[in-house]
Amino acid sequence: MHQRPIGTATRGTTNPNRLRRMDRWIAATHGPALRRSDSPVAVDLGYGAAPWTAVELLERLRAAEPRTAVVGVEIDPERVAAARPYAREGLTFVHGGFEIPLAGRPALIRAANVLRQYDEGEVAAVWQRLCARLAPDGLLVEGTCDEIGRRHVWVALGPEGPRTVTFATRLGSLERPSDLAERLPKALIHRNVPGEPVHAFLRDLDRAWASASPYTSLGARQRWIAAVRAVSADWPLTDGVRRWRQGEITVRWSALRPEA
């Protein structure tokens, strides 16, 4: 007897190339773990009304590890049926939810724009359930982006729980770093208020961005690198210039974790 999928069907708007920033980061930072895995399986959880994000995830992860297989998981059976014509070697689509209906433990679960439609109080239990399904060296990436993928914020979690928060943006479209606040994941979006760590971080990043305005003549990338380097003195960043050049900044979760 099959287990009833855990979760609730949500709006399934999907645009091609929407998750490129998240995929690029996953391939760069989690590629070594995929290569170490005996069976590198990645899950695209809640891929939506169209299968584009799963198709793109397969292509991007195979550039890092050619053995990678991707399973698209959707709680809406009609979306699964619509996606199955796009199945190919290494790419399948199944009906399911947060229980992740696979025989083994995946090396990666990507849940993009899924929890934004849930209540904040539900997030911790979902994270715990998904992390429990990961392989020992696995990674859960959960976050939110805008419709065309210019602004994106995600939390990376291992089997033990949350590790980091990454802010990623198309620098040419950025007026100030706190513009990314509207894309904070559900666990943080209601915490962008005075007294909360994420608010303090975005405030400091805005100030550093303003102070780096003399770099504007050299381009938005150089201004961003200067701003991120400045905040690195006070905030525990886990990345370096190579990632900053991509319009990213990654902070330890412990520094941004909401106040109790």
C-alpha positions as a Markdown table, in Angstrom:
| # | Residue | x | y | z |
|---|---|---|---|---|
| 1 | Met | 0.0 | 0.0 | 0.0 |
| 2 | His | 1.4 | 3.4 | -1.1 |
| 3 | Gln | 1.8 | 6.1 | 1.6 |
| 4 | Arg | -0.3 | 9.1 | 1.0 |
| 5 | Pro | 1.9 | 12.1 | -0.1 |
| 6 | Ile | 2.8 | 14.4 | 2.8 |
| 7 | Gly | 2.2 | 18.1 | 2.1 |
| 8 | Thr | -0.2 | 20.4 | 0.3 |
| 9 | Ala | -0.5 | 21.2 | -3.4 |
| 10 | Thr | 0.7 | 24.8 | -4.0 |
| 11 | Arg | 0.8 | 27.1 | -7.0 |
| 12 | Gly | 3.0 | 25.7 | -9.7 |
| 13 | Thr | 4.2 | 28.6 | -11.8 |
| 14 | Thr | 7.5 | 27.6 | -13.4 |
| 15 | Asn | 9.8 | 29.6 | -15.8 |
| 16 | Pro | 12.7 | 28.1 | -17.7 |
| 17 | Asn | 16.1 | 29.0 | -16.2 |
| 18 | Arg | 14.6 | 30.4 | -13.1 |
| 19 | Leu | 16.8 | 28.4 | -10.7 |
| 20 | Arg | 20.1 | 28.8 | -12.5 |
| 21 | Arg | 21.7 | 30.7 | -9.6 |
| 22 | Met | 20.8 | 28.0 | -7.1 |
| 23 | Asp | 21.8 | 25.2 | -9.5 |
| 24 | Arg | 25.2 | 26.9 | -10.2 |
| 25 | Trp | 25.9 | 27.1 | -6.5 |
| 26 | Ile | 24.9 | 23.5 | -5.9 |
| 27 | Ala | 27.1 | 22.2 | -8.7 |
| 28 | Ala | 30.0 | 24.2 | -7.4 |
| 29 | Thr | 29.7 | 23.5 | -3.7 |
| 30 | His | 28.1 | 20.0 | -3.6 |
| 31 | Gly | 29.8 | 18.6 | -6.7 |
| 32 | Pro | 32.5 | 16.9 | -4.7 |
| 33 | Ala | 29.9 | 15.1 | -2.6 |
| 34 | Leu | 28.0 | 13.9 | -5.7 |
| 35 | Arg | 31.3 | 12.5 | -7.1 |
| 36 | Arg | 31.9 | 10.6 | -3.8 |
| 37 | Ser | 28.5 | 9.1 | -3.8 |
| 38 | Asp | 27.9 | 5.5 | -4.9 |
| 39 | Ser | 24.5 | 6.6 | -6.3 |
| 40 | Pro | 24.3 | 10.3 | -6.8 |
| 41 | Val | 20.5 | 10.9 | -6.9 |
| 42 | Ala | 19.1 | 14.4 | -6.7 |
| 43 | Val | 15.4 | 15.3 | -6.0 |
| 44 | Asp | 13.6 | 18.3 | -7.5 |
| 45 | Leu | 10.9 | 18.6 | -4.9 |
| 46 | Gly | 7.8 | 20.5 | -6.0 |
| 47 | Tyr | 8.9 | 21.3 | -9.6 |
| 48 | Gly | 5.6 | 22.8 | -10.4 |
| 49 | Ala | 3.3 | 22.9 | -13.4 |
| 50 | Ala | 6.1 | 22.2 | -15.9 |
| 51 | Pro | 9.2 | 20.0 | -15.6 |
| 52 | Trp | 11.8 | 22.6 | -16.8 |
| 53 | Thr | 13.6 | 23.0 | -13.5 |
| 54 | Ala | 14.1 | 19.2 | -13.2 |
| 55 | Val | 15.4 | 19.0 | -16.8 |
| 56 | Glu | 17.8 | 21.9 | -16.1 |
| 57 | Leu | 19.0 | 20.4 | -12.8 |
| 58 | Leu | 20.0 | 17.2 | -14.5 |
| 59 | Glu | 22.0 | 19.1 | -17.1 |
| 60 | Arg | 23.8 | 21.3 | -14.6 |
| 61 | Leu | 24.6 | 18.5 | -12.1 |
| 62 | Arg | 25.8 | 16.2 | -14.8 |
| 63 | Ala | 28.4 | 18.8 | -15.7 |
| 64 | Ala | 29.7 | 18.3 | -12.1 |
| 65 | Glu | 29.1 | 14.5 | -11.9 |
| 66 | Pro | 28.0 | 12.7 | -15.1 |
| 67 | Arg | 26.4 | 9.8 | -13.1 |
| 68 | Thr | 23.9 | 12.0 | -11.4 |
| 69 | Ala | 20.2 | 11.1 | -11.8 |
| 70 | Val | 17.3 | 13.5 | -11.0 |
| 71 | Val | 13.9 | 12.5 | -9.7 |
| 72 | Gly | 11.2 | 15.2 | -10.0 |
| 73 | Val | 8.7 | 14.8 | -7.1 |
| 74 | Glu | 5.3 | 16.5 | -7.2 |
| 75 | Ile | 2.2 | 16.2 | -5.0 |
| 76 | Asp | -0.2 | 16.9 | -7.8 |
| 77 | Pro | -0.6 | 13.8 | -9.9 |
| 78 | Glu | -1.7 | 15.8 | -13.0 |
| 79 | Arg | 1.6 | 17.6 | -13.0 |
| 80 | Val | 3.4 | 14.2 | -12.8 |
| 81 | Ala | 1.5 | 12.9 | -15.7 |
| 82 | Ala | 2.3 | 16.0 | -17.7 |
| 83 | Ala | 6.0 | 15.8 | -16.9 |
| 84 | Arg | 6.5 | 12.1 | -17.7 |
| 85 | Pro | 6.8 | 12.6 | -21.5 |
| 86 | Tyr | 10.0 | 14.5 | -20.7 |
| 87 | Ala | 11.5 | 11.6 | -18.8 |
| 88 | Arg | 14.8 | 10.3 | -20.2 |
| 89 | Glu | 17.8 | 8.3 | -19.1 |
| 90 | Gly | 18.6 | 9.7 | -15.6 |
| 91 | Leu | 15.4 | 11.7 | -15.3 |
| 92 | Thr | 12.2 | 10.4 | -13.8 |
| 93 | Phe | 9.0 | 11.9 | -12.3 |
| 94 | Val | 7.1 | 10.5 | -9.4 |
| 95 | His | 4.0 | 11.4 | -7.3 |
| 96 | Gly | 4.9 | 12.3 | -3.7 |
| 97 | Gly | 5.6 | 14.9 | -1.2 |
| 98 | Phe | 7.8 | 15.6 | 1.8 |
| 99 | Glu | 8.1 | 11.9 | 2.5 |
| 100 | Ile | 10.3 | 11.6 | -0.7 |
| 101 | Pro | 9.1 | 8.3 | -2.1 |
| 102 | Leu | 12.4 | 6.8 | -3.2 |
| 103 | Ala | 13.9 | 3.5 | -2.2 |
| 104 | Gly | 17.2 | 5.0 | -1.2 |
| 105 | Arg | 18.5 | 8.2 | 0.3 |
| 106 | Pro | 19.2 | 11.0 | -2.1 |
| 107 | Ala | 22.4 | 13.0 | -2.2 |
| 108 | Leu | 20.5 | 16.2 | -2.8 |
| 109 | Ile | 17.0 | 17.5 | -2.3 |
| 110 | Arg | 16.2 | 20.9 | -3.8 |
| 111 | Ala | 13.0 | 22.5 | -2.7 |
| 112 | Ala | 12.6 | 25.9 | -4.4 |
| 113 | Asn | 9.6 | 28.1 | -3.9 |
| 114 | Val | 7.8 | 25.3 | -2.1 |
| 115 | Leu | 7.6 | 26.4 | 1.6 |
| 116 | Arg | 6.8 | 30.0 | 0.8 |
| 117 | Gln | 3.2 | 29.0 | 0.7 |
| 118 | Tyr | 3.3 | 27.3 | 4.1 |
| 119 | Asp | 3.1 | 28.8 | 7.6 |
| 120 | Glu | 6.4 | 29.7 | 9.3 |
| 121 | Gly | 5.6 | 27.4 | 12.2 |
| 122 | Glu | 5.6 | 24.4 | 9.8 |
| 123 | Val | 9.1 | 24.9 | 8.4 |
| 124 | Ala | 11.1 | 23.3 | 11.1 |
| 125 | Ala | 9.1 | 20.0 | 11.0 |
| 126 | Val | 9.4 | 19.9 | 7.1 |
| 127 | Trp | 13.2 | 20.6 | 7.3 |
| 128 | Gln | 13.6 | 17.8 | 9.9 |
| 129 | Arg | 11.6 | 15.3 | 7.7 |
| 130 | Leu | 13.5 | 16.1 | 4.6 |
| 131 | Cys | 16.9 | 16.1 | 6.3 |
| 132 | Ala | 16.1 | 12.6 | 7.7 |
| 133 | Arg | 15.7 | 11.4 | 4.1 |
| 134 | Leu | 19.2 | 12.6 | 3.1 |
| 135 | Ala | 22.2 | 10.3 | 2.5 |
| 136 | Pro | 24.9 | 10.8 | 5.2 |
| 137 | Asp | 26.8 | 13.3 | 2.9 |
| 138 | Gly | 23.6 | 14.7 | 1.5 |
| 139 | Leu | 22.3 | 18.3 | 1.2 |
| 140 | Leu | 18.9 | 19.9 | 1.3 |
| 141 | Val | 18.6 | 23.3 | -0.4 |
| 142 | Glu | 15.4 | 25.2 | 0.4 |
| 143 | Gly | 14.7 | 28.7 | -0.7 |
| 144 | Thr | 12.8 | 31.3 | -2.8 |
| 145 | Cys | 13.4 | 33.3 | -5.9 |
| 146 | Asp | 11.6 | 35.8 | -8.1 |
| 147 | Glu | 9.8 | 34.8 | -11.3 |
| 148 | Ile | 12.9 | 35.1 | -13.6 |
| 149 | Gly | 15.6 | 34.2 | -11.1 |
| 150 | Arg | 17.3 | 37.5 | -10.6 |
| 151 | Arg | 17.1 | 37.4 | -6.8 |
| 152 | His | 17.3 | 34.3 | -4.8 |
| 153 | Val | 17.9 | 33.4 | -1.1 |
| 154 | Trp | 18.3 | 29.8 | 0.1 |
| 155 | Val | 19.2 | 27.8 | 3.2 |
| 156 | Ala | 21.5 | 24.8 | 2.9 |
| 157 | Leu | 21.0 | 21.9 | 5.4 |
| 158 | Gly | 22.8 | 18.7 | 6.0 |
| 159 | Pro | 21.4 | 15.7 | 7.9 |
| 160 | Glu | 22.2 | 17.5 | 11.1 |
| 161 | Gly | 20.2 | 20.6 | 10.2 |
| 162 | Pro | 20.7 | 24.1 | 8.7 |
| 163 | Arg | 24.2 | 25.2 | 7.9 |
| 164 | Thr | 24.3 | 28.3 | 5.7 |
| 165 | Val | 22.1 | 31.0 | 4.1 |
| 166 | Thr | 23.0 | 32.2 | 0.6 |
| 167 | Phe | 21.9 | 35.5 | -1.0 |
| 168 | Ala | 22.4 | 35.5 | -4.8 |
| 169 | Thr | 21.4 | 38.2 | -7.3 |
| 170 | Arg | 22.0 | 39.6 | -10.8 |
| 171 | Leu | 24.1 | 42.5 | -9.7 |
| 172 | Gly | 23.1 | 44.8 | -12.6 |
| 173 | Ser | 19.5 | 44.8 | -11.3 |
| 174 | Leu | 20.4 | 45.5 | -7.7 |
| 175 | Glu | 19.7 | 48.9 | -6.1 |
| 176 | Arg | 20.6 | 47.8 | -2.6 |
| 177 | Pro | 21.3 | 44.4 | -1.0 |
| 178 | Ser | 18.2 | 44.6 | 1.2 |
| 179 | Asp | 16.2 | 44.3 | -2.0 |
| 180 | Leu | 16.8 | 40.6 | -1.5 |
| 181 | Ala | 14.7 | 40.6 | 1.7 |
| 182 | Glu | 11.5 | 40.0 | -0.3 |
| 183 | Arg | 13.0 | 36.6 | -1.4 |
| 184 | Leu | 14.0 | 35.4 | 2.1 |
| 185 | Pro | 12.9 | 31.8 | 2.7 |
| 186 | Lys | 9.8 | 31.3 | 4.9 |
| 187 | Ala | 12.0 | 30.6 | 8.0 |
| 188 | Leu | 13.4 | 34.2 | 7.8 |
| 189 | Ile | 11.0 | 36.4 | 5.8 |
| 190 | His | 9.0 | 37.4 | 8.8 |
| 191 | Arg | 12.2 | 38.0 | 10.8 |
| 192 | Asn | 13.4 | 41.0 | 8.8 |
| 193 | Val | 12.6 | 43.4 | 11.6 |
| 194 | Pro | 14.8 | 45.3 | 14.1 |
| 195 | Gly | 16.2 | 43.0 | 16.8 |
| 196 | Glu | 16.5 | 40.0 | 14.5 |
| 197 | Pro | 19.9 | 38.9 | 13.1 |
| 198 | Val | 18.9 | 38.8 | 9.5 |
| 199 | His | 17.7 | 42.4 | 9.7 |
| 200 | Ala | 21.0 | 43.4 | 11.2 |
| 201 | Phe | 22.9 | 41.5 | 8.5 |
| 202 | Leu | 21.0 | 43.2 | 5.6 |
| 203 | Arg | 21.4 | 46.6 | 7.3 |
| 204 | Asp | 25.2 | 46.1 | 7.5 |
| 205 | Leu | 25.3 | 44.9 | 3.9 |
| 206 | Asp | 23.4 | 47.9 | 2.8 |
| 207 | Arg | 25.8 | 50.2 | 4.6 |
| 208 | Ala | 28.8 | 48.5 | 3.1 |
| 209 | Trp | 27.2 | 48.7 | -0.3 |
| 210 | Ala | 26.7 | 52.5 | 0.2 |
| 211 | Ser | 30.3 | 52.9 | 1.4 |
| 212 | Ala | 31.5 | 51.0 | -1.7 |
| 213 | Ser | 29.9 | 53.4 | -4.1 |
| 214 | Pro | 33.3 | 54.7 | -5.3 |
| 215 | Tyr | 33.7 | 51.3 | -7.0 |
| 216 | Thr | 30.6 | 52.0 | -9.1 |
| 217 | Ser | 32.8 | 53.2 | -12.0 |
| 218 | Leu | 34.5 | 49.8 | -12.1 |
| 219 | Gly | 31.1 | 48.0 | -12.3 |
| 220 | Ala | 28.5 | 46.5 | -10.0 |
| 221 | Arg | 30.7 | 43.3 | -9.5 |
| 222 | Gln | 33.6 | 45.2 | -8.0 |
| 223 | Arg | 31.3 | 47.2 | -5.8 |
| 224 | Trp | 29.7 | 44.0 | -4.5 |
| 225 | Ile | 33.0 | 42.4 | -3.8 |
| 226 | Ala | 34.1 | 45.4 | -1.9 |
| 227 | Ala | 30.9 | 45.5 | 0.1 |
| 228 | Val | 31.0 | 41.8 | 0.9 |
| 229 | Arg | 34.7 | 42.0 | 1.9 |
| 230 | Ala | 33.7 | 44.7 | 4.4 |
| 231 | Val | 30.9 | 42.8 | 6.1 |
| 232 | Ser | 33.2 | 39.7 | 6.3 |
| 233 | Ala | 34.9 | 41.4 | 9.2 |
| 234 | Asp | 31.8 | 41.1 | 11.3 |
| 235 | Trp | 29.8 | 38.3 | 9.9 |
| 236 | Pro | 30.9 | 34.6 | 9.5 |
| 237 | Leu | 31.0 | 34.1 | 5.7 |
| 238 | Thr | 31.7 | 30.7 | 4.3 |
| 239 | Asp | 32.7 | 31.6 | 0.7 |
| 240 | Gly | 35.3 | 33.8 | -1.0 |
| 241 | Val | 35.9 | 36.0 | -4.0 |
| 242 | Arg | 35.2 | 33.3 | -6.5 |
| 243 | Arg | 31.6 | 33.1 | -5.3 |
| 244 | Trp | 31.2 | 36.8 | -4.6 |
| 245 | Arg | 32.0 | 37.4 | -8.2 |
| 246 | Gln | 28.8 | 35.5 | -9.1 |
| 247 | Gly | 26.7 | 37.9 | -7.1 |
| 248 | Glu | 26.6 | 35.7 | -4.0 |
| 249 | Ile | 27.3 | 35.9 | -0.3 |
| 250 | Thr | 26.9 | 32.9 | 2.0 |
| 251 | Val | 26.6 | 33.3 | 5.8 |
| 252 | Arg | 26.6 | 30.7 | 8.6 |
| 253 | Trp | 23.0 | 29.9 | 9.7 |
| 254 | Ser | 24.1 | 30.2 | 13.3 |
| 255 | Ala | 24.6 | 34.0 | 12.7 |
| 256 | Leu | 21.2 | 34.6 | 11.1 |
| 257 | Arg | 19.1 | 32.1 | 13.1 |
| 258 | Pro | 15.9 | 33.7 | 14.3 |
| 259 | Glu | 15.7 | 34.8 | 17.9 |
| 260 | Ala | 13.7 | 32.4 | 20.0 |
